[in-house]
Short mmCIF file of C-alpha atoms in Angstrom, two decimals:
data_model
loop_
_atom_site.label_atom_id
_atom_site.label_comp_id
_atom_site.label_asym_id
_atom_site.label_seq_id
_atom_site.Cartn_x
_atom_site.Cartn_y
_atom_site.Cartn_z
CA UNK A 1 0.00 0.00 0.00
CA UNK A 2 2.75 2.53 0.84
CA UNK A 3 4.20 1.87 -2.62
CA UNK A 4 1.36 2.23 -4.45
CA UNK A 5 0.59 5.72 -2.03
CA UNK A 6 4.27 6.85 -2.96
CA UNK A 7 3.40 6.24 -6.91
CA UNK A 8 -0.03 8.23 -6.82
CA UNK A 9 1.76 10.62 -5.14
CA UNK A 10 4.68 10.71 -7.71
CA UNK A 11 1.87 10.85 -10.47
CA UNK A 12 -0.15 13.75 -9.19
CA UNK A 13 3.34 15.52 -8.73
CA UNK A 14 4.24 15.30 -12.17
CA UNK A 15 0.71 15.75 -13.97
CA UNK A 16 -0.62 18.43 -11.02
CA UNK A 17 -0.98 21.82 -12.55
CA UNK A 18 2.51 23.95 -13.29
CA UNK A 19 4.32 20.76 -13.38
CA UNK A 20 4.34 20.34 -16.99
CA UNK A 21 7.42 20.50 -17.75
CA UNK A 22 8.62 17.66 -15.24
CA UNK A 23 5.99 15.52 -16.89
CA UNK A 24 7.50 16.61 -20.59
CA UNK A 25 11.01 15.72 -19.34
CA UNK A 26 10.36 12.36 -18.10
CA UNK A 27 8.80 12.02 -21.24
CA UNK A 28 11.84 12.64 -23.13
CA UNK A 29 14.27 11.07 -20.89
CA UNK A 30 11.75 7.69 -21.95
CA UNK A 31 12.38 8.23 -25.47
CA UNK A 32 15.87 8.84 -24.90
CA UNK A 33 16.17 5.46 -23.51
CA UNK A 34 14.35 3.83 -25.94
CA UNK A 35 14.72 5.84 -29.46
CA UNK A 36 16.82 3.61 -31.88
CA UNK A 37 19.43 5.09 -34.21
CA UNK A 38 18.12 6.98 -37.25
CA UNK A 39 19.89 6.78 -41.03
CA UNK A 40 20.42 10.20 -41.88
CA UNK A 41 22.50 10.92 -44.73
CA UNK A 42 25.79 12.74 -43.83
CA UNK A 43 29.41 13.48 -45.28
CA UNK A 44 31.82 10.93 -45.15
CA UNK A 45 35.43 9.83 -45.91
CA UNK A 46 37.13 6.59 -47.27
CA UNK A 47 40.64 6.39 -47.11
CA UNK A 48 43.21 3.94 -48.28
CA UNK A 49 46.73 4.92 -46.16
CA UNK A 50 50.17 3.64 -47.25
CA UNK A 51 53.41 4.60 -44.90
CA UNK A 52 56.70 4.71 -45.38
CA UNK A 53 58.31 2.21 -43.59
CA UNK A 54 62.18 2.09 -45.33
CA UNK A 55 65.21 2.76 -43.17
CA UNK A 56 64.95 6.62 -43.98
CA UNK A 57 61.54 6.65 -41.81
CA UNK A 58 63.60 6.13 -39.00
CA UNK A 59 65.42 9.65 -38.91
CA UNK A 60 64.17 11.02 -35.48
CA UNK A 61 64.19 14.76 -37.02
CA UNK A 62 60.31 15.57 -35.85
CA UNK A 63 58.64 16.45 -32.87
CA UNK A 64 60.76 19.00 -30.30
CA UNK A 65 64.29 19.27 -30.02
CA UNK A 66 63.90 18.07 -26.60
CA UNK A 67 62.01 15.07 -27.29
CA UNK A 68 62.58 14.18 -30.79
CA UNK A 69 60.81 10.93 -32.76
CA UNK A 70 60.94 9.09 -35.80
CA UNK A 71 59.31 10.52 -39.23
CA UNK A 72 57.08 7.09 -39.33
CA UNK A 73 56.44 7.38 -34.87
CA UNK A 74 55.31 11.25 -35.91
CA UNK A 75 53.05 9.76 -39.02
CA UNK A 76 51.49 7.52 -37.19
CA UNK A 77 50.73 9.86 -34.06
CA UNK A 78 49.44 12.04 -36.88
CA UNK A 79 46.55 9.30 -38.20
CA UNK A 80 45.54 8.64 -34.46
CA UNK A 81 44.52 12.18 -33.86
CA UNK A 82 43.11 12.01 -37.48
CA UNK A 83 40.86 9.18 -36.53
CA UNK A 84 39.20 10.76 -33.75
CA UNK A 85 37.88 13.61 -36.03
CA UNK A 86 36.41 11.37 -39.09
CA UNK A 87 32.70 11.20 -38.66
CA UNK A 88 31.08 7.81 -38.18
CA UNK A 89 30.24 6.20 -41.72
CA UNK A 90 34.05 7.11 -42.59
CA UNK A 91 36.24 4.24 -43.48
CA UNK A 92 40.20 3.67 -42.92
CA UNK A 93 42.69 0.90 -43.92
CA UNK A 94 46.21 0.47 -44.32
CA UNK A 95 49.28 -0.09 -46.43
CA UNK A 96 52.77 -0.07 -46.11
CA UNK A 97 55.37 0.89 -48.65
CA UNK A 98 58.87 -0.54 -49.14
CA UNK A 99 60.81 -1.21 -52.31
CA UNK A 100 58.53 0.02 -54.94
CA UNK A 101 55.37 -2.17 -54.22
CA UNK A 102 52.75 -0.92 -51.23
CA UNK A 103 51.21 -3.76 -49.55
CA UNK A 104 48.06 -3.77 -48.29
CA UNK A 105 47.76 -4.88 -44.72
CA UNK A 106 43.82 -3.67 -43.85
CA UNK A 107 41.11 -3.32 -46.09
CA UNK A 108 39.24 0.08 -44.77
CA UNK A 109 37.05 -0.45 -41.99
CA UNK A 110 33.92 1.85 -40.74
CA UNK A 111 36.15 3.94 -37.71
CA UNK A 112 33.40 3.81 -35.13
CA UNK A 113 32.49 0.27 -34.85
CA UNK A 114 36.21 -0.95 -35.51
CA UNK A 115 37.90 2.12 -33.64
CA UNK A 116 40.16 0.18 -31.14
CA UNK A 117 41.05 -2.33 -34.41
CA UNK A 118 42.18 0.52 -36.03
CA UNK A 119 43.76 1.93 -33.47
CA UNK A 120 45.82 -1.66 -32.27
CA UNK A 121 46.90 -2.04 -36.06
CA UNK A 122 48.32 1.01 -36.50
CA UNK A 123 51.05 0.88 -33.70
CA UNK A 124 52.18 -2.39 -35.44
CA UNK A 125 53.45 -0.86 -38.43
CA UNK A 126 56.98 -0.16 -38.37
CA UNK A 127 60.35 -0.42 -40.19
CA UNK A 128 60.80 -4.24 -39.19
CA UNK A 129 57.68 -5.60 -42.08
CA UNK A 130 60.36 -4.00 -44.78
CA UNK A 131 61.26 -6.60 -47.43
CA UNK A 132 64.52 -4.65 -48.97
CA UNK A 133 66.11 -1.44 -48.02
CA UNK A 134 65.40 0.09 -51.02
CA UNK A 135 62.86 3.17 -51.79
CA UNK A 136 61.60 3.84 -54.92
CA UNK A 137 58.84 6.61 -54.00
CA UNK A 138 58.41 7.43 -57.60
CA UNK A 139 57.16 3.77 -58.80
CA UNK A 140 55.99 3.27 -55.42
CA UNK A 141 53.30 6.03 -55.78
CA UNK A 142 52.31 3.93 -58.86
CA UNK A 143 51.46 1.25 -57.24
CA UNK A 144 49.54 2.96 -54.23
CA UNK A 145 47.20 4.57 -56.99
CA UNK A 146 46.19 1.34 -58.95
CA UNK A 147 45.81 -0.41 -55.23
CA UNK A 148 43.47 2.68 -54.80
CA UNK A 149 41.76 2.16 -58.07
CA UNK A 150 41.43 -1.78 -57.36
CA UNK A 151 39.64 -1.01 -53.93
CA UNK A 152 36.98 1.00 -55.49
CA UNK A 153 33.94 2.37 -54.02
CA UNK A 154 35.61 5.85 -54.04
CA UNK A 155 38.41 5.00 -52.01
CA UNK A 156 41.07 8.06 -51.84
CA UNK A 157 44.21 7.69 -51.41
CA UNK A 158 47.09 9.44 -48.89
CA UNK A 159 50.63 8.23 -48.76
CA UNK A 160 52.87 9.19 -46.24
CA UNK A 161 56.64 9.33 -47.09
CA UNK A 162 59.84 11.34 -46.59
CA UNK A 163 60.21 11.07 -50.80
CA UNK A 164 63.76 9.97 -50.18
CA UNK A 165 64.89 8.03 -53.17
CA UNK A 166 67.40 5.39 -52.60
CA UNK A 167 68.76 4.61 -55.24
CA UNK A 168 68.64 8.13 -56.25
CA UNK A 169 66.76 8.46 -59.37
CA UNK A 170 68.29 9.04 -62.78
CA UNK A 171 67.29 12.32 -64.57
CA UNK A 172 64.92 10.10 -66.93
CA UNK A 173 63.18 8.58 -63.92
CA UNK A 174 61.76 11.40 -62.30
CA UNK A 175 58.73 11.27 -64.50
CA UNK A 176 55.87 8.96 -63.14
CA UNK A 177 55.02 6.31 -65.87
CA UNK A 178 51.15 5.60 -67.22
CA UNK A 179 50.14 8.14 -64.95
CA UNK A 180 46.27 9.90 -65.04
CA UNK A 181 46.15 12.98 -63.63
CA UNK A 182 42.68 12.92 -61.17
CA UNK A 183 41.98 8.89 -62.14
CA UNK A 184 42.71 8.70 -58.28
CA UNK A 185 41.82 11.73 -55.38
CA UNK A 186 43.93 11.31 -52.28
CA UNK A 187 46.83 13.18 -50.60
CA UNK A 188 50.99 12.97 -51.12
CA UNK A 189 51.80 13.67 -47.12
CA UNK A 190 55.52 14.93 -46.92
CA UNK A 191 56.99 14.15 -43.49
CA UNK A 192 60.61 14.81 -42.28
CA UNK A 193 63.12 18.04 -41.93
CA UNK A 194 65.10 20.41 -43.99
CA UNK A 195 68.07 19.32 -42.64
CA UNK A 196 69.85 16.31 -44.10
CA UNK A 197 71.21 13.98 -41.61
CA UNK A 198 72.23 10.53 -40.77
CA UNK A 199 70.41 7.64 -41.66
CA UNK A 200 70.12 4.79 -38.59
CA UNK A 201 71.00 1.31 -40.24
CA UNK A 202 68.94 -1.95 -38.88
CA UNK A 203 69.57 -5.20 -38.61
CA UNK A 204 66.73 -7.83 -39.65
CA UNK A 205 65.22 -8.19 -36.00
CA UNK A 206 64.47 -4.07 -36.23
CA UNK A 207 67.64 -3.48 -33.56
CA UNK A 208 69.78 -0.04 -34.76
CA UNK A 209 73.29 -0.78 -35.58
CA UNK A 210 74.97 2.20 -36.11
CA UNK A 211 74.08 5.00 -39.33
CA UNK A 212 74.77 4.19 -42.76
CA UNK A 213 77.89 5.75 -44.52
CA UNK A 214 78.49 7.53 -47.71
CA UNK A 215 80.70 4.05 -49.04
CA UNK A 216 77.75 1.56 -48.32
CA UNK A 217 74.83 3.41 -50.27
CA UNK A 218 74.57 3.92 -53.91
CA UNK A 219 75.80 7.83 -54.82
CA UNK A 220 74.35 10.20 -57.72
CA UNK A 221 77.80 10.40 -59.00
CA UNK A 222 77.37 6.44 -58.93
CA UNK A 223 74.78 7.10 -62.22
CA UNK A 224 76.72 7.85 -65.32
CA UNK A 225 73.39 10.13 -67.13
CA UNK A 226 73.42 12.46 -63.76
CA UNK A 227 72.78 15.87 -63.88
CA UNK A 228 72.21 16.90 -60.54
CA UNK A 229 74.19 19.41 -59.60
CA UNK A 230 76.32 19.36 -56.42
CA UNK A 231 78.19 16.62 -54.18
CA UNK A 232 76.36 13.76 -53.03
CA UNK A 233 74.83 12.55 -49.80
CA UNK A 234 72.55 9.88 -50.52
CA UNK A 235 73.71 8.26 -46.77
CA UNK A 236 71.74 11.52 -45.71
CA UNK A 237 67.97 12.55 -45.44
CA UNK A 238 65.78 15.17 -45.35
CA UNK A 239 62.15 15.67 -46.77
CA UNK A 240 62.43 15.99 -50.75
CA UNK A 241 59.90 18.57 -50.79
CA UNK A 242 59.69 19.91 -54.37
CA UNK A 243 60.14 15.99 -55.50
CA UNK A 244 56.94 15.23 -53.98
CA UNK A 245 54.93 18.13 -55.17
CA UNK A 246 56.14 17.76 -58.32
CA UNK A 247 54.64 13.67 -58.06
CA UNK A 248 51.22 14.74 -56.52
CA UNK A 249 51.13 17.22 -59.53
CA UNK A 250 51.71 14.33 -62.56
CA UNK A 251 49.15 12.59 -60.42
CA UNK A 252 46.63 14.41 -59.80
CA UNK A 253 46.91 14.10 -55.50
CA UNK A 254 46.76 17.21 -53.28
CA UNK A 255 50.49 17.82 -51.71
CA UNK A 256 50.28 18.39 -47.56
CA UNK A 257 53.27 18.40 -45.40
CA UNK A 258 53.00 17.38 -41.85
CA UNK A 259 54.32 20.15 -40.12
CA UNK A 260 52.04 19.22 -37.35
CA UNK A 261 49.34 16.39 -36.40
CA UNK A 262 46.59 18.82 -37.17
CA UNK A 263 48.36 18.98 -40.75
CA UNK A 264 46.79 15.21 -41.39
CA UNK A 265 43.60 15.90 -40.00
CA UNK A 266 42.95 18.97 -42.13
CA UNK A 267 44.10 17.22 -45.15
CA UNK A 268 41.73 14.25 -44.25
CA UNK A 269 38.57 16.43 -43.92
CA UNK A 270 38.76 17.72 -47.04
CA UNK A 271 35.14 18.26 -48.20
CA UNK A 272 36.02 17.73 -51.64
CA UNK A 273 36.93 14.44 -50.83
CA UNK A 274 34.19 13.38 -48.63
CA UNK A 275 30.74 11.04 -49.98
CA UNK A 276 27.20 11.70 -48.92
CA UNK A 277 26.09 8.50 -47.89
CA UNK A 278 23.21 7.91 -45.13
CA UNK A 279 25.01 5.88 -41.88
CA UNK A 280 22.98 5.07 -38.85
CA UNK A 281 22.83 7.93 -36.40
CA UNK A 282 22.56 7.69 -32.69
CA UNK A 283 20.33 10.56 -31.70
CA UNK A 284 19.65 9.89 -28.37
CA UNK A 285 21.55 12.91 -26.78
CA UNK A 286 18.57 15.11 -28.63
CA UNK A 287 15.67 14.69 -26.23
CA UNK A 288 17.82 13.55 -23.19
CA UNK A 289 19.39 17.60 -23.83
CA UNK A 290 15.54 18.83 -23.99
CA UNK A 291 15.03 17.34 -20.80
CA UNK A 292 17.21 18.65 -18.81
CA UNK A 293 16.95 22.54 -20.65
CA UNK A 294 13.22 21.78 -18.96
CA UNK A 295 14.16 20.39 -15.73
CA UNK A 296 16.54 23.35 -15.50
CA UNK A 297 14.08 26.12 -16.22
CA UNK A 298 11.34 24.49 -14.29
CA UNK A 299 13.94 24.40 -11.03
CA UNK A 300 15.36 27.76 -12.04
CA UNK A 301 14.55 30.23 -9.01
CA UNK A 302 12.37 33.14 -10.30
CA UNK A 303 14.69 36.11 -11.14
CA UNK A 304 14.02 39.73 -9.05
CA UNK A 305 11.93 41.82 -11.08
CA UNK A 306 13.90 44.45 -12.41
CA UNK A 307 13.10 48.13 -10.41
CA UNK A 308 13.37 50.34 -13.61
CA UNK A 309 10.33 47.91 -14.81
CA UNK A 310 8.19 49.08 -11.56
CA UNK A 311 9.48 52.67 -11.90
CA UNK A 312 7.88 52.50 -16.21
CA UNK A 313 4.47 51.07 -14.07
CA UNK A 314 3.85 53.73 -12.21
CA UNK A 315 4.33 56.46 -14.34
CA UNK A 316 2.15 55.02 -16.58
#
C-alpha cells in the first residue's frame, strides 16, 4: 500500500498543474532510452593509407628538439589524432610501402564500430615488415594509386613518405610512368626536416646498428646520365619537398606536409573528398538535452523583477 501511495503521489506531482514540464522531461528522458538510431545521410570519408616504412623513416628529425621521434612514430601519431575527427560512416585501412610495391595490410574499416582495431593495427606498423632497403617513391606512388583504383567504391588515397629516393633516381626517372592525372583523389603527405642527416641502419630483427655511410649506399655520381648538380649525400635525409609536389602534380593528388598532427587531420577532412552516404545515427543525446533545458528552467529560481520595470508602471 505505501508503494502504491508513494506512486499516486509521484503521479499527481508530475501531472498536477505547473508541473508540466517535469511531466514533458520524463517524457523525453523515456524516449531517450528507448529511441533507436536513425539513417540520416551525412558526409563521409574513405581512405586507403600507405606509410613509409624504409630505413629513412627512421630519422628522429620531428617532434621537439627536446624530445625528438621518428618521421614514421610522428606519421602515425598524426593518423591517431586524425581518426578521432572522421565522422562515423568514414572508413580507414592500411598499407605499407617498401621497395617500390605498397602492400596492403587492412582493407578500410567503418572507424566507429572498428575504432580500437584501427587503433591496435596502426602501432604495429613499423620499419621491421620491410622486405629490402630500397625506396623507390616514384614507382611506389604507382602502385599505391592502382591499389586505390582496385579497392573501389571511391576510395582516396594518402601516402605518407619522406620522398627519399634510394637509389637516387636518374634524370629520366623522375617522370611517373602511365600516370592519369585525377583517375585517383587522395593526398601525397611529406613528413621529415630540412636538414639532411644521418640515416640509422637496422639489422633484420628491427635493432639499430649504427648510421649508414656515404661508401655503403649507392651515390648520384654512382649514375653515369646524372645531372644533378652538387656533391652527393645519398647516406643523408631530409624531406624531398619539391620531389613530392612535383609527383602529386603528374598525379593528380593534393600535396600536404606534416608540419604538425593537425596537418593530417585537415588534409583528411577535405570536403572535396568526402561522400554523402546515409550511416545510422545515434540521436539519443537530442531529447535527453531537452530534458534537462526543462528540468533546469522548471527548477530555475524566479529572477528579481527588475526596479526600472516598476518605476515605467507607475508612471504610466
Amino acid at each position: 500500500m505505501r508503494l502504491r501511495a508513494l506512486a499516486e503521489r509521484l503521479l499527481g506531482l508530475f501531472f498536477a498543474r505547473g508541473h508540466w514540464p517535469l511531466t514533458l522531461a520524463a517524457l523525453l528522458l523515456l524516449a531517450a532510452v528507448r529511441m533507436p538510431p536513425l539513417t540520416l545521410p551525412r558526409a563521409t570519408f574513405r581512405y586507403m593509407v600507405t606509410f613509409d616504412i624504409t630505413q629513412s623513416m627512421n630519422v628522429e628529425d620531428m617532434g621537439s628538439p627536446a624530445a625528438p621521434v621518428s618521421r614514421l612514430a610522428y606519421a602515425r601519431n598524426a593518423m591517431r589524432e586524425a581518426l578521432k575527427h572522421l565522422p562515423c560512416g568514414s572508413e580507414v585501412g592500411w598499407a605499407v610501402f617498401s621497395d617500390y610495391r605498397a602492400l596492403p595490410l587492412l582493407m578500410p574499416l567503418e572507424v566507429c564500430a572498428h575504432y580500437d582495431a584501427l587503433l591496435s593495427s596502426l602501432e604495429r606498423i613499423d620499419a621491421r615488415m620491410a622486405w629490402v632497403n630500397a625506396s623507390n617513391i616514384t614507382k611506389g606512388l604507382y602502385w599505391v594509386l592502382r591499389m586505390g583504383r582496385s579497392i573501389g567504391d571511391g576510395a582516396r588515397v594518402v601516402f605518407i613518405t619522406d620522398g627519399h629516393e634510394s637509389p637516387p633516381l636518374r634524370p629520366s626517372e623522375h617522370s611517373m610512368q602511365n600516370a592519369t592525372p585525377g583517375e585517383s583523389a587522395g593526398w601525397l603527405v611529406g613528413v621529415g626536416g630540412d636538414r639532411p642527416v644521418p640515416i640509422p641502419k637496422s639489422d633484420p630483427d628491427g635493432q639499430r646498428i649504427g648510421y649508414w655511410r656515404a661508401d655503403e649506399v649507392v651515390q648520384r655520381n654512382a649514375i653515369s646520365d646524372t645531372a644533378t648538380p652538387g656533391p652527393s649525400q645519398e647516406h643523408l635525409s631530409a624531406l624531398h619537398e619539391a620531389h613530392l609536389q612535383s609527383l602529386a602534380k603528374q598525379a593528380g593528388l593534393g600535396y600536404r606536409r606534416l608540419a604538425s598532427p593537425e596537418a593530417l587531420t585537415s588534409a583528411l577532412l577535405d570536403a572535396a573528398l568526402a561522400q554523402r552516404k546515409p550511416v545510422r545515427t545515434d540521436v539519443h543525446w537530442l531529447p535527453a538535452a531537452l530534458a534537462l533545458l526543462l528540468m533546469i528552467w522548471h527548477f530555475l529560481p524566479a529572477l528579481p523583477r527588475s526596479p526600472w520595470r516598476g518605476l515605467q508602471r507607475k508612471q504610466r
